[in-house]
Short mmCIF file of C-alpha atoms in Angstrom, two decimals:
data_model
loop_
_atom_site.label_atom_id
_atom_site.label_comp_id
_atom_site.label_asym_id
_atom_site.label_seq_id
_atom_site.Cartn_x
_atom_site.Cartn_y
_atom_site.Cartn_z
CA UNK I 1415 6.72 14.72 7.05
CA UNK I 1416 6.84 11.26 7.67
CA UNK I 1417 9.08 8.48 5.20
CA UNK I 1418 10.78 5.04 4.44
CA UNK I 1419 13.81 4.36 3.15
CA UNK I 1420 14.52 0.82 1.75
CA UNK I 1421 17.72 -0.28 0.30
CA UNK I 1422 18.07 -0.22 -2.74
CA UNK I 1423 17.84 -3.89 -5.12
CA UNK I 1424 17.56 -5.28 -6.33
CA UNK I 1425 18.71 -8.62 -4.82
CA UNK I 1426 20.04 -11.64 -5.84
CA UNK I 1427 20.46 -14.55 -4.09
CA UNK I 1428 20.37 -18.17 -3.79
CA UNK I 1429 17.73 -20.87 -2.67
CA UNK I 1430 18.23 -21.12 1.46
CA UNK I 1431 20.16 -17.78 1.76
CA UNK I 1432 20.32 -15.50 4.10
CA UNK I 1433 18.26 -12.20 3.99
CA UNK I 1434 17.81 -9.09 4.93
CA UNK I 1435 16.25 -6.10 3.36
CA UNK I 1436 16.95 -2.72 5.35
CA UNK I 1437 14.01 -0.26 6.08
CA UNK I 1438 15.11 3.11 7.50
CA UNK I 1439 12.28 5.72 9.10
CA UNK I 1440 11.39 9.27 9.38
CA UNK I 1441 7.95 9.90 11.18
CA UNK I 1442 7.05 12.53 14.17
CA UNK I 1443 5.43 9.97 17.33
CA UNK I 1444 5.44 6.86 17.25
CA UNK I 1445 3.83 4.75 13.79
CA UNK I 1446 3.28 1.90 12.96
CA UNK I 1447 5.31 -0.22 10.62
CA UNK I 1448 4.67 -2.52 8.39
CA UNK I 1449 5.71 -5.33 5.99
CA UNK I 1450 4.41 -5.80 2.52
CA UNK I 1451 5.00 -8.34 -0.38
CA UNK I 1452 3.49 -7.66 -4.38
CA UNK I 1453 4.16 -10.69 -6.51
CA UNK I 1454 3.67 -10.24 -10.21
CA UNK I 1455 0.68 -9.30 -11.26
CA UNK I 1456 -0.92 -8.55 -8.04
CA UNK I 1457 -1.70 -6.41 -5.50
CA UNK I 1458 0.20 -6.04 -1.49
CA UNK I 1459 -0.57 -8.78 0.82
CA UNK I 1460 0.26 -7.83 4.53
CA UNK I 1461 2.98 -10.20 5.24
CA UNK I 1462 3.64 -8.59 9.19
CA UNK I 1463 3.49 -4.97 10.96
CA UNK I 1464 4.67 -3.99 14.83
CA UNK I 1465 2.77 -1.19 16.06
CA UNK I 1466 5.05 -0.36 18.99
CA UNK I 1467 8.77 -0.06 20.04
CA UNK I 1468 11.17 -3.73 20.22
CA UNK I 1469 7.97 -5.73 18.51
CA UNK I 1470 9.30 -8.17 16.71
CA UNK I 1471 6.69 -9.09 13.62
CA UNK I 1472 6.69 -12.73 11.75
CA UNK I 1473 5.03 -14.79 9.53
CA UNK I 1474 6.24 -17.39 6.50
CA UNK I 1475 10.10 -17.45 8.55
CA UNK I 1476 10.18 -13.13 7.69
CA UNK I 1477 10.65 -11.38 10.54
CA UNK I 1478 11.35 -7.26 11.43
CA UNK I 1479 11.87 -5.36 14.45
CA UNK I 1480 10.77 -2.40 15.49
CA UNK I 1481 14.21 -0.66 16.65
CA UNK I 1482 13.50 2.96 17.59
CA UNK I 1483 17.07 3.69 18.50
CA UNK I 1484 17.90 3.20 15.15
CA UNK I 1485 14.99 4.01 13.43
CA UNK I 1486 14.76 1.48 11.71
CA UNK I 1487 12.35 -2.20 10.89
CA UNK I 1488 14.96 -4.29 8.77
CA UNK I 1489 13.60 -7.52 6.85
CA UNK I 1490 15.36 -11.01 7.58
CA UNK I 1491 14.59 -14.98 6.95
CA UNK I 1492 17.21 -17.64 7.28
CA UNK I 1493 16.23 -19.21 4.23
CA UNK I 1494 14.70 -18.37 1.26
CA UNK I 1495 12.84 -19.74 -0.92
CA UNK I 1496 12.49 -19.26 -4.75
CA UNK I 1497 8.37 -18.68 -4.10
CA UNK I 1498 9.61 -15.81 -1.86
CA UNK I 1499 10.80 -13.97 -5.07
CA UNK I 1500 8.01 -10.77 -5.23
CA UNK I 1501 9.04 -6.98 -4.32
CA UNK I 1502 8.82 -6.10 -1.18
CA UNK I 1503 7.77 -2.26 0.58
CA UNK I 1504 8.61 -1.34 4.02
CA UNK I 1505 5.73 1.30 5.48
CA UNK I 1506 4.31 3.10 8.00
CA UNK I 1507 1.31 4.97 9.21
CA UNK I 1508 0.52 6.98 11.99
CA UNK I 1509 -1.07 5.89 14.74
CA UNK I 1510 -3.44 8.89 15.84
CA UNK I 1511 -6.76 7.20 16.28
CA UNK I 1512 -8.90 9.80 15.15
CA UNK I 1513 -5.57 10.12 11.95
CA UNK I 1514 -5.65 8.85 7.97
CA UNK I 1515 -4.18 6.39 9.23
CA UNK I 1516 -2.38 6.27 5.64
CA UNK I 1517 0.05 4.04 4.55
CA UNK I 1518 3.42 5.82 3.89
CA UNK I 1519 5.38 3.42 1.58
CA UNK I 1520 9.48 2.72 0.62
CA UNK I 1521 10.15 2.10 -2.91
CA UNK I 1522 10.34 -1.22 -2.61
CA UNK I 1523 13.47 -3.96 -2.98
CA UNK I 1524 12.57 -6.65 -6.21
CA UNK I 1525 14.13 -9.71 -4.93
CA UNK I 1526 14.94 -12.67 -7.15
CA UNK I 1527 15.62 -16.20 -5.81
CA UNK I 1528 17.68 -18.59 -8.04
CA UNK I 1529 17.55 -22.91 -7.64
CA UNK J 402 -13.59 -13.14 3.60
CA UNK J 403 -13.79 -12.39 -0.63
CA UNK J 404 -11.26 -9.72 -0.02
CA UNK J 405 -11.44 -6.54 -1.85
CA UNK J 406 -12.53 -6.35 -5.55
CA UNK J 407 -10.91 -4.04 -7.74
CA UNK J 408 -12.12 -3.59 -11.84
CA UNK J 409 -11.29 -3.33 -14.43
CA UNK J 410 -7.89 -4.96 -14.37
CA UNK J 411 -6.66 -3.00 -16.27
CA UNK J 412 -8.01 -0.49 -18.89
CA UNK J 413 -5.87 1.11 -21.99
CA UNK J 414 -7.25 4.26 -23.49
CA UNK J 415 -5.74 7.37 -25.55
CA UNK J 416 -5.33 10.83 -23.81
CA UNK J 417 -8.42 12.96 -22.91
CA UNK J 418 -10.65 10.91 -22.53
CA UNK J 419 -12.73 9.89 -18.68
CA UNK J 420 -11.80 6.77 -17.34
CA UNK J 421 -14.09 5.30 -14.21
CA UNK J 422 -12.50 2.91 -11.98
CA UNK J 423 -14.56 0.74 -9.22
CA UNK J 424 -13.27 -0.51 -5.84
CA UNK J 425 -15.01 -3.03 -3.88
CA UNK J 426 -13.85 -3.40 -0.21
CA UNK J 427 -14.23 -6.05 2.53
CA UNK J 428 -17.75 -5.87 3.01
CA UNK J 429 -17.42 -4.91 6.95
CA UNK J 430 -14.83 -2.60 6.93
CA UNK J 431 -15.51 1.40 7.57
CA UNK J 432 -12.31 2.75 5.84
CA UNK J 433 -11.39 2.63 2.23
CA UNK J 434 -8.49 4.57 0.72
CA UNK J 435 -6.84 4.89 -3.45
CA UNK J 436 -3.47 5.23 -3.61
CA UNK J 437 -1.18 5.36 -6.97
CA UNK J 438 1.55 3.59 -7.84
CA UNK J 439 4.33 4.02 -10.88
CA UNK J 440 6.43 2.30 -12.17
CA UNK J 441 9.19 0.76 -9.86
CA UNK J 442 7.91 3.14 -7.21
CA UNK J 443 5.66 2.94 -4.28
CA UNK J 444 2.11 3.22 -3.35
CA UNK J 445 1.24 6.45 -2.50
CA UNK J 446 -2.80 7.94 -1.35
CA UNK J 447 -4.52 10.12 -2.67
CA UNK J 448 -7.07 9.64 -0.76
CA UNK J 449 -9.91 8.09 2.00
CA UNK J 450 -13.31 7.38 2.67
CA UNK J 451 -14.22 6.32 6.31
CA UNK J 452 -18.12 5.93 5.88
CA UNK J 453 -19.14 7.72 2.72
CA UNK J 454 -17.62 10.85 3.71
CA UNK J 455 -13.92 11.29 2.29
CA UNK J 456 -11.94 12.68 4.24
CA UNK J 457 -8.44 13.96 3.42
CA UNK J 458 -7.35 14.19 0.01
CA UNK J 459 -3.46 14.34 -1.17
CA UNK J 460 -2.19 17.12 -3.01
CA UNK J 461 -0.93 14.12 -6.00
CA UNK J 462 -5.55 14.48 -6.36
CA UNK J 463 -5.94 17.01 -8.88
CA UNK J 464 -8.82 18.54 -9.96
CA UNK J 465 -9.94 15.71 -12.50
CA UNK J 466 -9.46 13.33 -10.78
CA UNK J 467 -13.45 13.10 -8.30
CA UNK J 468 -13.55 9.63 -5.80
CA UNK J 469 -16.74 8.88 -4.68
CA UNK J 470 -18.08 6.13 -1.68
CA UNK J 471 -21.90 7.02 -1.95
CA UNK J 472 -23.66 4.58 0.26
CA UNK J 473 -20.32 3.24 2.45
CA UNK J 474 -19.72 0.51 0.31
CA UNK J 475 -17.84 0.55 -3.01
CA UNK J 476 -16.11 3.06 -4.46
CA UNK J 477 -15.34 5.29 -7.87
CA UNK J 478 -12.52 6.58 -8.59
CA UNK J 479 -12.75 8.91 -12.28
CA UNK J 480 -9.91 10.85 -14.02
CA UNK J 481 -11.54 13.60 -16.66
CA UNK J 482 -9.28 14.09 -19.11
CA UNK J 483 -6.64 12.17 -18.99
CA UNK J 484 -2.87 11.83 -19.61
CA UNK J 485 0.07 10.35 -19.96
CA UNK J 486 1.48 11.36 -16.54
CA UNK J 487 -1.89 9.51 -14.99
CA UNK J 488 -0.05 5.56 -16.07
CA UNK J 489 -0.04 4.29 -13.36
CA UNK J 490 -1.55 0.90 -10.83
CA UNK J 491 -4.60 2.22 -9.13
CA UNK J 492 -4.57 0.47 -5.85
CA UNK J 493 -7.70 0.25 -3.50
CA UNK J 494 -7.33 -1.09 0.70
CA UNK J 495 -9.63 -1.52 3.07
CA UNK J 496 -9.78 -1.58 6.60
CA UNK J 497 -12.45 -1.94 9.51
CA UNK J 498 -11.19 1.45 12.64
CA UNK J 499 -12.93 1.04 15.87
CA UNK J 500 -13.84 4.00 18.19
CA UNK J 501 -10.45 3.09 20.53
CA UNK J 502 -8.48 0.69 18.32
CA UNK J 503 -5.57 1.80 15.85
CA UNK J 504 -4.03 0.94 12.51
CA UNK J 505 -6.21 -2.29 11.83
CA UNK J 506 -4.18 -3.67 8.98
CA UNK J 507 -5.21 -1.95 5.42
CA UNK J 508 -6.05 -5.44 2.48
CA UNK J 509 -5.39 -4.13 -0.62
CA UNK J 510 -7.02 -5.23 -4.21
CA UNK J 511 -5.01 -6.24 -6.92
CA UNK J 512 -5.27 -2.94 -9.07
CA UNK J 513 -6.64 -1.49 -12.12
CA UNK J 514 -3.51 -0.97 -14.22
CA UNK J 515 -3.42 2.08 -16.43
CA UNK J 516 -2.74 2.89 -19.87
CA UNK J 517 -2.53 5.85 -21.42
CA UNK J 518 -1.74 5.96 -25.31
#
């Protein structure tokens, strides 16, 4: 079945540091890939997505590239801010039009940015 | 766009009681999903609706769980005879799926946190 593996957290960085959160996946076919962010006490917000190989998703300074050859979708940001502190989830969903298109999530990576 | 709304935000109940949660999706969205998230884990799929039809249920959804979307708008998730293992965040998401398009992003509500005493 489909699965997503994220680097274990928690991750603690200083403000303006470079961020990488690793994500690899296992899937049949060609899934779409997503990064969601969850702030304390809130639901999940879509951060970025990529629907096919070599696509780069980007938003709010974050970016991730869909790498089919390495089955990876690593999240990066060049200079993090305190406000980026949250839990980040990598996810995939089935591309099949008639399918459920349900999301399969990784376990999440808690990110803390210190001033 | 008022977003996905879930009610209540928190529910504390004793083991053995029944609980019901409500989800109001984004108004034009025809797909509605329920997920469960336990502490320190990612959300896990429970079930989804296309309009009023419940099209798939996860093995996580035991007989004590039932979900409805009677008019293809809001949905309810009921848990009967709650157990301590039911303690989790229950998340609702919605999306618009049109014929010939794929993978419109799912928009999530803030969830209902259930605590079983």
